[in-house]
PDB file of C-alpha atoms and ligand atoms in Angstrom:
ATOM      1  CA  MET A   1       0.022   0.192   0.132  1.00 90.00           C
ATOM      2  CA  ALA A   2       1.379   3.340  -0.904  1.00 96.00           C
ATOM      3  CA  GLU A   3       0.123   7.011  -0.237  1.00 97.00           C
ATOM      4  CA  LEU A   4      -1.404   8.768  -3.424  1.00 98.00           C
ATOM      5  CA  ASP A   5       0.166  11.902  -2.340  1.00 98.00           C
ATOM      6  CA  ALA A   6       3.656  10.287  -2.296  1.00 98.00           C
ATOM      7  CA  ILE A   7       3.121   8.783  -5.745  1.00 98.00           C
ATOM      8  CA  VAL A   8       1.811  11.997  -7.042  1.00 98.00           C
ATOM      9  CA  ARG A   9       4.722  13.856  -5.877  1.00 98.00           C
ATOM     10  CA  TYR A  10       7.063  11.323  -7.491  1.00 98.00           C
ATOM     11  CA  LEU A  11       5.309  11.406 -10.808  1.00 98.00           C
ATOM     12  CA  ASP A  12       5.137  15.212 -10.672  1.00 98.00           C
ATOM     13  CA  THR A  13       8.894  15.541 -10.084  1.00 98.00           C
ATOM     14  CA  GLU A  14       9.976  12.708 -12.365  1.00 98.00           C
ATOM     15  CA  LEU A  15       7.933  13.712 -15.376  1.00 98.00           C
ATOM     16  CA  ARG A  16       8.376  17.520 -14.712  1.00 96.00           C
ATOM     17  CA  THR A  17       4.642  18.036 -14.842  1.00 96.00           C
ATOM     18  CA  ALA A  18       4.933  21.635 -13.873  1.00 94.00           C
ATOM     19  CA  GLU A  19       7.771  22.709 -16.252  1.00 93.00           C
ATOM     20  CA  VAL A  20       6.653  20.823 -19.577  1.00 94.00           C
ATOM     21  CA  PRO A  21       4.411  22.986 -21.858  1.00 91.00           C
ATOM     22  CA  ASP A  22       1.219  21.502 -23.010  1.00 91.00           C
ATOM     23  CA  HIS A  23      -2.366  22.241 -24.077  1.00 89.00           C
ATOM     24  CA  GLU A  24      -4.097  24.202 -21.346  1.00 86.00           C
ATOM     25  CA  ALA A  25      -6.813  21.319 -21.389  1.00 88.00           C
ATOM     26  CA  ALA A  26      -4.499  18.647 -20.736  1.00 92.00           C
ATOM     27  CA  MET A  27      -4.253  19.493 -17.097  1.00 94.00           C
ATOM     28  CA  ASN A  28      -1.374  17.167 -16.305  1.00 97.00           C
ATOM     29  CA  GLY A  29      -1.073  15.817 -13.021  1.00 98.00           C
ATOM     30  CA  LEU A  30      -3.627  14.320 -10.458  1.00 98.00           C
ATOM     31  CA  GLN A  31      -6.914  15.042 -12.032  1.00 97.00           C
ATOM     32  CA  LEU A  32      -9.233  13.205  -9.577  1.00 98.00           C
ATOM     33  CA  ALA A  33      -8.288  12.008  -5.984  1.00 98.00           C
ATOM     34  CA  ASN A  34      -9.507   9.136  -3.984  1.00 98.00           C
ATOM     35  CA  ASP A  35      -9.232   8.162  -0.335  1.00 97.00           C
ATOM     36  CA  GLY A  36      -5.407   8.663  -0.355  1.00 97.00           C
ATOM     37  CA  ARG A  37      -4.222   5.026  -0.723  1.00 98.00           C
ATOM     38  CA  VAL A  38      -3.161   3.155  -3.640  1.00 98.00           C
ATOM     39  CA  THR A  39      -2.583  -0.579  -3.796  1.00 98.00           C
ATOM     40  CA  ARG A  40      -2.991  -0.994  -7.471  1.00 98.00           C
ATOM     41  CA  VAL A  41      -2.284   1.082 -10.583  1.00 98.00           C
ATOM     42  CA  ALA A  42      -4.095   0.630 -13.831  1.00 98.00           C
ATOM     43  CA  ALA A  43      -2.585   2.247 -17.061  1.00 98.00           C
ATOM     44  CA  ALA A  44      -4.463   3.163 -20.070  1.00 98.00           C
ATOM     45  CA  VAL A  45      -3.957   5.265 -23.075  1.00 98.00           C
ATOM     46  CA  ASP A  46      -7.372   7.140 -22.735  1.00 97.00           C
ATOM     47  CA  PHE A  47      -9.649   8.228 -19.793  1.00 97.00           C
ATOM     48  CA  SER A  48     -12.884   6.640 -21.023  1.00 96.00           C
ATOM     49  CA  ALA A  49     -16.030   4.770 -19.694  1.00 96.00           C
ATOM     50  CA  GLU A  50     -14.288   1.510 -20.749  1.00 97.00           C
ATOM     51  CA  THR A  51     -11.076   2.178 -19.071  1.00 98.00           C
ATOM     52  CA  VAL A  52     -12.630   3.246 -15.974  1.00 98.00           C
ATOM     53  CA  VAL A  53     -14.585   0.158 -15.718  1.00 97.00           C
ATOM     54  CA  GLY A  54     -11.626  -1.752 -16.713  1.00 98.00           C
ATOM     55  CA  ALA A  55      -9.700  -0.352 -13.980  1.00 98.00           C
ATOM     56  CA  LEU A  56     -12.301  -0.938 -11.151  1.00 98.00           C
ATOM     57  CA  ARG A  57     -12.551  -4.597 -12.684  1.00 98.00           C
ATOM     58  CA  GLU A  58      -8.916  -5.013 -11.742  1.00 98.00           C
ATOM     59  CA  ARG A  59      -9.484  -3.501  -8.330  1.00 98.00           C
ATOM     60  CA  ALA A  60      -7.087  -0.430  -9.178  1.00 98.00           C
ATOM     61  CA  ASP A  61      -7.316   2.622  -6.947  1.00 97.00           C
ATOM     62  CA  LEU A  62      -5.318   4.632  -9.372  1.00 98.00           C
ATOM     63  CA  LEU A  63      -5.850   5.184 -13.079  1.00 98.00           C
ATOM     64  CA  LEU A  64      -2.819   6.362 -14.928  1.00 98.00           C
ATOM     65  CA  VAL A  65      -3.582   7.861 -18.456  1.00 98.00           C
ATOM     66  CA  HIS A  66      -1.986   9.896 -21.235  1.00 98.00           C
ATOM     67  CA  HIS A  67      -5.222  11.396 -22.452  1.00 97.00           C
ATOM     68  CA  GLY A  68      -7.035  12.813 -19.413  1.00 95.00           C
ATOM     69  CA  MET A  69     -10.538  13.729 -18.509  1.00 93.00           C
ATOM     70  CA  PHE A  70     -10.754  17.432 -19.355  1.00 89.00           C
ATOM     71  CA  TRP A  71      -9.643  17.642 -23.365  1.00 84.00           C
ATOM     72  CA  ARG A  72     -12.725  19.708 -24.243  1.00 80.00           C
ATOM     73  CA  GLY A  73     -12.051  22.455 -21.447  1.00 81.00           C
ATOM     74  CA  ALA A  74     -14.662  23.414 -18.948  1.00 85.00           C
ATOM     75  CA  GLN A  75     -17.805  21.252 -19.403  1.00 87.00           C
ATOM     76  CA  ALA A  76     -20.930  20.346 -17.633  1.00 92.00           C
ATOM     77  CA  ILE A  77     -20.781  17.084 -15.635  1.00 93.00           C
ATOM     78  CA  VAL A  78     -23.811  15.423 -17.111  1.00 95.00           C
ATOM     79  CA  ALA A  79     -24.763  12.408 -19.234  1.00 95.00           C
ATOM     80  CA  ARG A  80     -21.570  10.452 -20.154  1.00 92.00           C
ATOM     81  CA  THR A  81     -19.204  12.711 -18.394  1.00 93.00           C
ATOM     82  CA  TYR A  82     -21.153  12.114 -15.124  1.00 95.00           C
ATOM     83  CA  ASP A  83     -21.341   8.472 -15.521  1.00 95.00           C
ATOM     84  CA  ARG A  84     -17.815   7.832 -15.916  1.00 95.00           C
ATOM     85  CA  LEU A  85     -16.930  10.381 -13.022  1.00 95.00           C
ATOM     86  CA  ARG A  86     -19.309   8.874 -10.738  1.00 97.00           C
ATOM     87  CA  ALA A  87     -18.172   5.424 -11.325  1.00 97.00           C
ATOM     88  CA  ALA A  88     -14.538   6.487 -10.679  1.00 98.00           C
ATOM     89  CA  ILE A  89     -15.489   8.270  -7.382  1.00 98.00           C
ATOM     90  CA  LEU A  90     -17.785   5.302  -6.154  1.00 97.00           C
ATOM     91  CA  GLY A  91     -14.916   3.138  -7.043  1.00 98.00           C
ATOM     92  CA  ASN A  92     -12.418   5.120  -5.148  1.00 98.00           C
ATOM     93  CA  LEU A  93     -10.415   5.303  -8.371  1.00 98.00           C
ATOM     94  CA  ALA A  94      -7.901   8.382  -8.434  1.00 98.00           C
ATOM     95  CA  VAL A  95      -7.192   9.512 -11.992  1.00 98.00           C
ATOM     96  CA  TYR A  96      -3.457  10.990 -12.938  1.00 98.00           C
ATOM     97  CA  SER A  97      -2.825  12.240 -16.410  1.00 98.00           C
ATOM     98  CA  SER A  98       0.304  12.784 -18.203  1.00 98.00           C
ATOM     99  CA  HIS A  99       0.200  13.929 -21.630  1.00 97.00           C
ATOM    100  CA  ILE A 100       3.333  15.697 -23.344  1.00 96.00           C
ATOM    101  CA  PRO A 101       5.529  15.133 -19.989  1.00 97.00           C
ATOM    102  CA  LEU A 102       5.188  11.532 -20.974  1.00 97.00           C
ATOM    103  CA  ASP A 103       5.626  11.791 -24.636  1.00 97.00           C
ATOM    104  CA  MET A 104       9.072  13.196 -24.080  1.00 96.00           C
ATOM    105  CA  HIS A 105      10.497  11.592 -20.955  1.00 97.00           C
ATOM    106  CA  ALA A 106      14.012  10.188 -21.574  1.00 96.00           C
ATOM    107  CA  GLU A 107      13.142   6.612 -19.983  1.00 97.00           C
ATOM    108  CA  LEU A 108       9.380   6.499 -19.622  1.00 98.00           C
ATOM    109  CA  GLY A 109       8.480   8.483 -22.828  1.00 98.00           C
ATOM    110  CA  ASN A 110       6.300   6.961 -25.677  1.00 98.00           C
ATOM    111  CA  ASN A 111       8.598   8.216 -28.174  1.00 98.00           C
ATOM    112  CA  VAL A 112      11.857   6.765 -26.856  1.00 98.00           C
ATOM    113  CA  LEU A 113       9.972   3.605 -26.107  1.00 98.00           C
ATOM    114  CA  LEU A 114       8.629   3.218 -29.483  1.00 98.00           C
ATOM    115  CA  ALA A 115      12.092   3.603 -30.961  1.00 98.00           C
ATOM    116  CA  LYS A 116      13.290   0.855 -28.574  1.00 98.00           C
ATOM    117  CA  ARG A 117      10.463  -1.521 -29.400  1.00 98.00           C
ATOM    118  CA  LEU A 118      11.341  -0.831 -33.446  1.00 98.00           C
ATOM    119  CA  GLU A 119      15.086  -1.427 -32.647  1.00 98.00           C
ATOM    120  CA  LEU A 120      15.964   1.887 -33.358  1.00 98.00           C
ATOM    121  CA  THR A 121      18.685   3.780 -31.232  1.00 97.00           C
ATOM    122  CA  PRO A 122      17.761   7.553 -30.803  1.00 97.00           C
ATOM    123  CA  SER A 123      20.558  10.112 -30.961  1.00 97.00           C
ATOM    124  CA  GLY A 124      18.716  13.167 -30.206  1.00 96.00           C
ATOM    125  CA  SER A 125      15.409  14.679 -29.912  1.00 96.00           C
ATOM    126  CA  PHE A 126      12.919  16.021 -32.641  1.00 97.00           C
ATOM    127  CA  GLY A 127       9.582  17.834 -33.062  1.00 96.00           C
ATOM    128  CA  ARG A 128       9.628  21.445 -31.730  1.00 93.00           C
ATOM    129  CA  TRP A 129       6.969  22.384 -29.396  1.00 88.00           C
ATOM    130  CA  ARG A 130       6.135  25.685 -28.029  1.00 83.00           C
ATOM    131  CA  GLY A 131       9.627  27.076 -27.898  1.00 75.00           C
ATOM    132  CA  ASP A 132      12.652  25.083 -27.094  1.00 74.00           C
ATOM    133  CA  VAL A 133      10.850  21.534 -26.075  1.00 90.00           C
ATOM    134  CA  GLU A 134      11.177  18.576 -28.320  1.00 95.00           C
ATOM    135  CA  ILE A 135       8.562  15.849 -28.012  1.00 96.00           C
ATOM    136  CA  GLY A 136       9.949  13.101 -30.251  1.00 98.00           C
ATOM    137  CA  VAL A 137      13.254  11.500 -31.165  1.00 98.00           C
ATOM    138  CA  MET A 138      15.530  10.916 -34.046  1.00 98.00           C
ATOM    139  CA  GLY A 139      18.450   8.958 -35.203  1.00 98.00           C
ATOM    140  CA  THR A 140      20.283   7.409 -37.906  1.00 98.00           C
ATOM    141  CA  CYS A 141      20.032   3.821 -39.290  1.00 97.00           C
ATOM    142  CA  ASP A 142      20.744   1.870 -42.455  1.00 97.00           C
ATOM    143  CA  LEU A 143      17.554  -0.400 -43.249  1.00 97.00           C
ATOM    144  CA  PRO A 144      15.342  -1.273 -45.998  1.00 98.00           C
ATOM    145  CA  THR A 145      12.281   1.195 -45.738  1.00 98.00           C
ATOM    146  CA  ASP A 146      10.188  -1.936 -46.045  1.00 97.00           C
ATOM    147  CA  ASP A 147      11.720  -3.675 -43.012  1.00 97.00           C
ATOM    148  CA  LEU A 148      10.956  -0.636 -40.820  1.00 97.00           C
ATOM    149  CA  ALA A 149       7.381  -0.373 -42.223  1.00 98.00           C
ATOM    150  CA  GLU A 150       7.034  -4.138 -41.354  1.00 98.00           C
ATOM    151  CA  ARG A 151       8.240  -3.502 -37.662  1.00 98.00           C
ATOM    152  CA  VAL A 152       5.682  -0.765 -37.255  1.00 98.00           C
ATOM    153  CA  ARG A 153       2.868  -2.796 -38.989  1.00 98.00           C
ATOM    154  CA  ALA A 154       3.618  -5.684 -36.604  1.00 98.00           C
ATOM    155  CA  PHE A 155       3.478  -3.548 -33.535  1.00 98.00           C
ATOM    156  CA  SER A 156       0.356  -1.687 -34.613  1.00 97.00           C
ATOM    157  CA  ALA A 157      -1.485  -4.939 -35.493  1.00 97.00           C
ATOM    158  CA  THR A 158      -1.152  -6.206 -31.975  1.00 96.00           C
ATOM    159  CA  PHE A 159      -3.530  -3.203 -31.071  1.00 96.00           C
ATOM    160  CA  GLY A 160      -5.760  -4.012 -33.917  1.00 93.00           C
ATOM    161  CA  THR A 161      -4.490  -1.102 -36.184  1.00 94.00           C
ATOM    162  CA  THR A 162      -3.369  -1.234 -39.622  1.00 96.00           C
ATOM    163  CA  ALA A 163      -0.230   1.120 -40.302  1.00 97.00           C
ATOM    164  CA  VAL A 164      -0.584   3.024 -43.019  1.00 97.00           C
ATOM    165  CA  ILE A 165       2.618   4.055 -45.220  1.00 98.00           C
ATOM    166  CA  THR A 166       3.047   6.520 -47.849  1.00 98.00           C
ATOM    167  CA  PRO A 167       4.310   4.853 -51.416  1.00 97.00           C
ATOM    168  CA  PHE A 168       8.078   4.294 -51.677  1.00 97.00           C
ATOM    169  CA  GLU A 169      10.296   2.708 -54.464  1.00 96.00           C
ATOM    170  CA  PRO A 170      11.233  -0.939 -54.057  1.00 95.00           C
ATOM    171  CA  GLY A 171      14.581  -1.276 -52.300  1.00 96.00           C
ATOM    172  CA  ARG A 172      14.645   2.231 -50.820  1.00 98.00           C
ATOM    173  CA  ARG A 173      16.660   2.505 -47.574  1.00 98.00           C
ATOM    174  CA  SER A 174      16.011   4.320 -44.630  1.00 98.00           C
ATOM    175  CA  ARG A 175      18.843   6.273 -43.063  1.00 98.00           C
ATOM    176  CA  ARG A 176      17.704   9.240 -40.991  1.00 98.00           C
ATOM    177  CA  TRP A 177      14.518   8.497 -38.980  1.00 98.00           C
ATOM    178  CA  ALA A 178      12.463  10.553 -36.579  1.00 98.00           C
ATOM    179  CA  ILE A 179       9.493   9.648 -34.415  1.00 98.00           C
ATOM    180  CA  ILE A 180       6.591  11.558 -32.955  1.00 98.00           C
ATOM    181  CA  THR A 181       3.833   9.403 -31.443  1.00 98.00           C
ATOM    182  CA  GLY A 182       0.366  10.277 -31.475  1.00 97.00           C
ATOM    183  CA  ALA A 183      -0.662  13.149 -33.936  1.00 95.00           C
ATOM    184  CA  GLY A 184       2.942  13.631 -34.866  1.00 96.00           C
ATOM    185  CA  ALA A 185       2.427  14.255 -38.792  1.00 96.00           C
ATOM    186  CA  SER A 186       1.799  17.883 -39.416  1.00 96.00           C
ATOM    187  CA  LEU A 187       2.824  20.565 -41.854  1.00 95.00           C
ATOM    188  CA  ASP A 188       5.280  21.902 -39.136  1.00 95.00           C
ATOM    189  CA  THR A 189       6.790  18.595 -38.204  1.00 97.00           C
ATOM    190  CA  LEU A 190       7.221  17.630 -41.755  1.00 97.00           C
ATOM    191  CA  GLN A 191       8.814  21.302 -42.537  1.00 97.00           C
ATOM    192  CA  GLU A 192      11.286  20.252 -39.542  1.00 97.00           C
ATOM    193  CA  ALA A 193      11.879  16.775 -41.125  1.00 98.00           C
ATOM    194  CA  ARG A 194      12.896  18.497 -44.474  1.00 97.00           C
ATOM    195  CA  GLU A 195      15.148  20.963 -42.507  1.00 97.00           C
ATOM    196  CA  ARG A 196      16.731  17.946 -40.493  1.00 97.00           C
ATOM    197  CA  GLY A 197      17.279  15.737 -43.532  1.00 97.00           C
ATOM    198  CA  ILE A 198      14.875  13.066 -42.120  1.00 98.00           C
ATOM    199  CA  ASP A 199      13.856  10.401 -44.890  1.00 98.00           C
ATOM    200  CA  THR A 200      11.654   8.325 -42.790  1.00 98.00           C
ATOM    201  CA  PHE A 201       9.104   9.764 -40.101  1.00 98.00           C
ATOM    202  CA  ILE A 202       7.183   7.295 -37.848  1.00 98.00           C
ATOM    203  CA  VAL A 203       3.986   8.954 -36.334  1.00 98.00           C
ATOM    204  CA  GLY A 204       0.659   7.696 -34.857  1.00 98.00           C
ATOM    205  CA  GLU A 205      -1.469   9.855 -37.215  1.00 98.00           C
ATOM    206  CA  GLY A 206      -1.850  12.793 -39.343  1.00 97.00           C
ATOM    207  CA  ALA A 207      -4.125  14.556 -41.648  1.00 97.00           C
ATOM    208  CA  HIS A 208      -4.374  13.367 -45.395  1.00 97.00           C
ATOM    209  CA  HIS A 209      -2.407  16.512 -46.677  1.00 97.00           C
ATOM    210  CA  THR A 210       0.644  15.435 -44.645  1.00 97.00           C
ATOM    211  CA  GLY A 211       0.857  12.342 -47.066  1.00 97.00           C
ATOM    212  CA  VAL A 212       0.946  14.793 -50.144  1.00 97.00           C
ATOM    213  CA  ASP A 213       3.407  16.924 -48.534  1.00 97.00           C
ATOM    214  CA  ALA A 214       5.559  13.892 -47.467  1.00 97.00           C
ATOM    215  CA  ILE A 215       5.345  12.345 -51.048  1.00 97.00           C
ATOM    216  CA  GLU A 216       6.335  15.734 -52.535  1.00 97.00           C
ATOM    217  CA  SER A 217       9.316  15.989 -49.994  1.00 97.00           C
ATOM    218  CA  GLY A 218      10.624  12.525 -50.535  1.00 97.00           C
ATOM    219  CA  ILE A 219       9.972  11.723 -47.002  1.00 98.00           C
ATOM    220  CA  VAL A 220       8.204   8.459 -46.197  1.00 98.00           C
ATOM    221  CA  VAL A 221       5.605   8.673 -43.499  1.00 98.00           C
ATOM    222  CA  ILE A 222       4.735   5.756 -41.414  1.00 98.00           C
ATOM    223  CA  TYR A 223       1.454   6.054 -39.488  1.00 98.00           C
ATOM    224  CA  GLY A 224       1.437   3.334 -36.919  1.00 98.00           C
ATOM    225  CA  GLY A 225      -1.888   4.682 -35.310  1.00 98.00           C
ATOM    226  CA  HIS A 226      -2.391   7.285 -32.518  1.00 97.00           C
ATOM    227  CA  TYR A 227      -3.522   4.664 -30.036  1.00 98.00           C
ATOM    228  CA  ALA A 228      -0.809   2.062 -30.688  1.00 98.00           C
ATOM    229  CA  THR A 229       2.056   4.386 -30.503  1.00 98.00           C
ATOM    230  CA  GLU A 230       0.960   5.591 -27.060  1.00 98.00           C
ATOM    231  CA  THR A 231       0.473   2.435 -25.160  1.00 98.00           C
ATOM    232  CA  LEU A 232       4.271   2.362 -23.972  1.00 98.00           C
ATOM    233  CA  GLY A 233       4.594   5.469 -21.664  1.00 98.00           C
ATOM    234  CA  VAL A 234       1.728   4.685 -19.510  1.00 98.00           C
ATOM    235  CA  ARG A 235       2.741   1.027 -18.945  1.00 98.00           C
ATOM    236  CA  ALA A 236       6.388   2.036 -18.182  1.00 98.00           C
ATOM    237  CA  ALA A 237       5.233   4.675 -15.726  1.00 98.00           C
ATOM    238  CA  ALA A 238       3.012   2.223 -14.001  1.00 98.00           C
ATOM    239  CA  ALA A 239       5.899  -0.370 -13.914  1.00 98.00           C
ATOM    240  CA  ARG A 240       8.068   2.165 -12.512  1.00 98.00           C
ATOM    241  CA  LEU A 241       5.498   2.887  -9.639  1.00 98.00           C
ATOM    242  CA  GLU A 242       5.576  -0.964  -9.014  1.00 98.00           C
ATOM    243  CA  GLU A 243       9.161  -0.919  -8.575  1.00 97.00           C
ATOM    244  CA  ARG A 244       9.126   2.347  -6.431  1.00 97.00           C
ATOM    245  CA  PHE A 245       6.073   1.800  -4.126  1.00 98.00           C
ATOM    246  CA  GLY A 246       5.538  -1.778  -4.071  1.00 97.00           C
ATOM    247  CA  VAL A 247       2.090  -1.499  -5.590  1.00 98.00           C
ATOM    248  CA  SER A 248       0.828  -3.723  -8.461  1.00 98.00           C
ATOM    249  CA  SER A 249      -0.174  -2.640 -11.814  1.00 98.00           C
ATOM    250  CA  THR A 250      -2.201  -3.733 -14.880  1.00 98.00           C
ATOM    251  CA  PHE A 251      -2.800  -2.315 -18.400  1.00 98.00           C
ATOM    252  CA  VAL A 252      -6.238  -1.732 -19.541  1.00 98.00           C
ATOM    253  CA  ASN A 253      -6.054  -2.003 -23.344  1.00 97.00           C
ATOM    254  CA  SER A 254      -8.997  -0.250 -24.734  1.00 96.00           C
ATOM    255  CA  PRO A 255      -8.026   0.275 -28.564  1.00 95.00           C
ATOM    256  CA  THR A 256      -9.843   2.840 -30.574  1.00 93.00           C
ATOM    257  CA  GLY A 257      -8.703   1.216 -34.036  1.00 87.00           C
ATOM    258  CA  LEU A 258      -7.153   4.628 -34.962  1.00 88.00           C
TER     259      LEU A 258
HETATM  260 ZN1   ZN B 301      -2.201  11.319 -28.114  1.00 78.51          ZN
END
């Protein structure tokens, strides 16, 4: 058994919750308290009706998520919003959310962990965000692009997602790659990819026009799925809490298919 306050202090410090810039509505940190004690942590990508039910079924008293409760800003606590909040409170389930702080963490971050999963070794950060913070990672390799695409395809398939890849010539090789999990492909990140000589850009998702921009820039973009690419950080953070606080942990898998 651990104190919720101690876990929150640890996560806030480790993830630099107060310092890392994010969308206002991300509201990183403890979003919902419980009675103050934690014995079991459930990790999930999204705060949703399904992950609350899944966490309670697992007898968790802390739900650790990447996408928290307040994405639409101030909102009335009615209908579905009321139902899931009521279930969490009645179930004594605290909620801690970490968005960009968890994307960019050097050991627990979605980006660094996806690189590792794909057997890529980062040599630096990539993906400018509000000034001098960089969310993603980049590095060099010498691999057939097809192999890299296959690694992402296999990973995404485990979460029910079909990776989408912009067209490329047979025999093409990838030498400079970058990763930004989640909604990583945008005109801004593709501009940065061009500036930094990236030839293969691995993301969760992006708007259709990012594919056109990529093709015209000679960059292959591999869209691995928003959900799949953001499953690693919350699980690593929950595993860290196991080590540090002696609590148990579980992953509540609730794929969106996207
Ligand atoms: Zn995301």
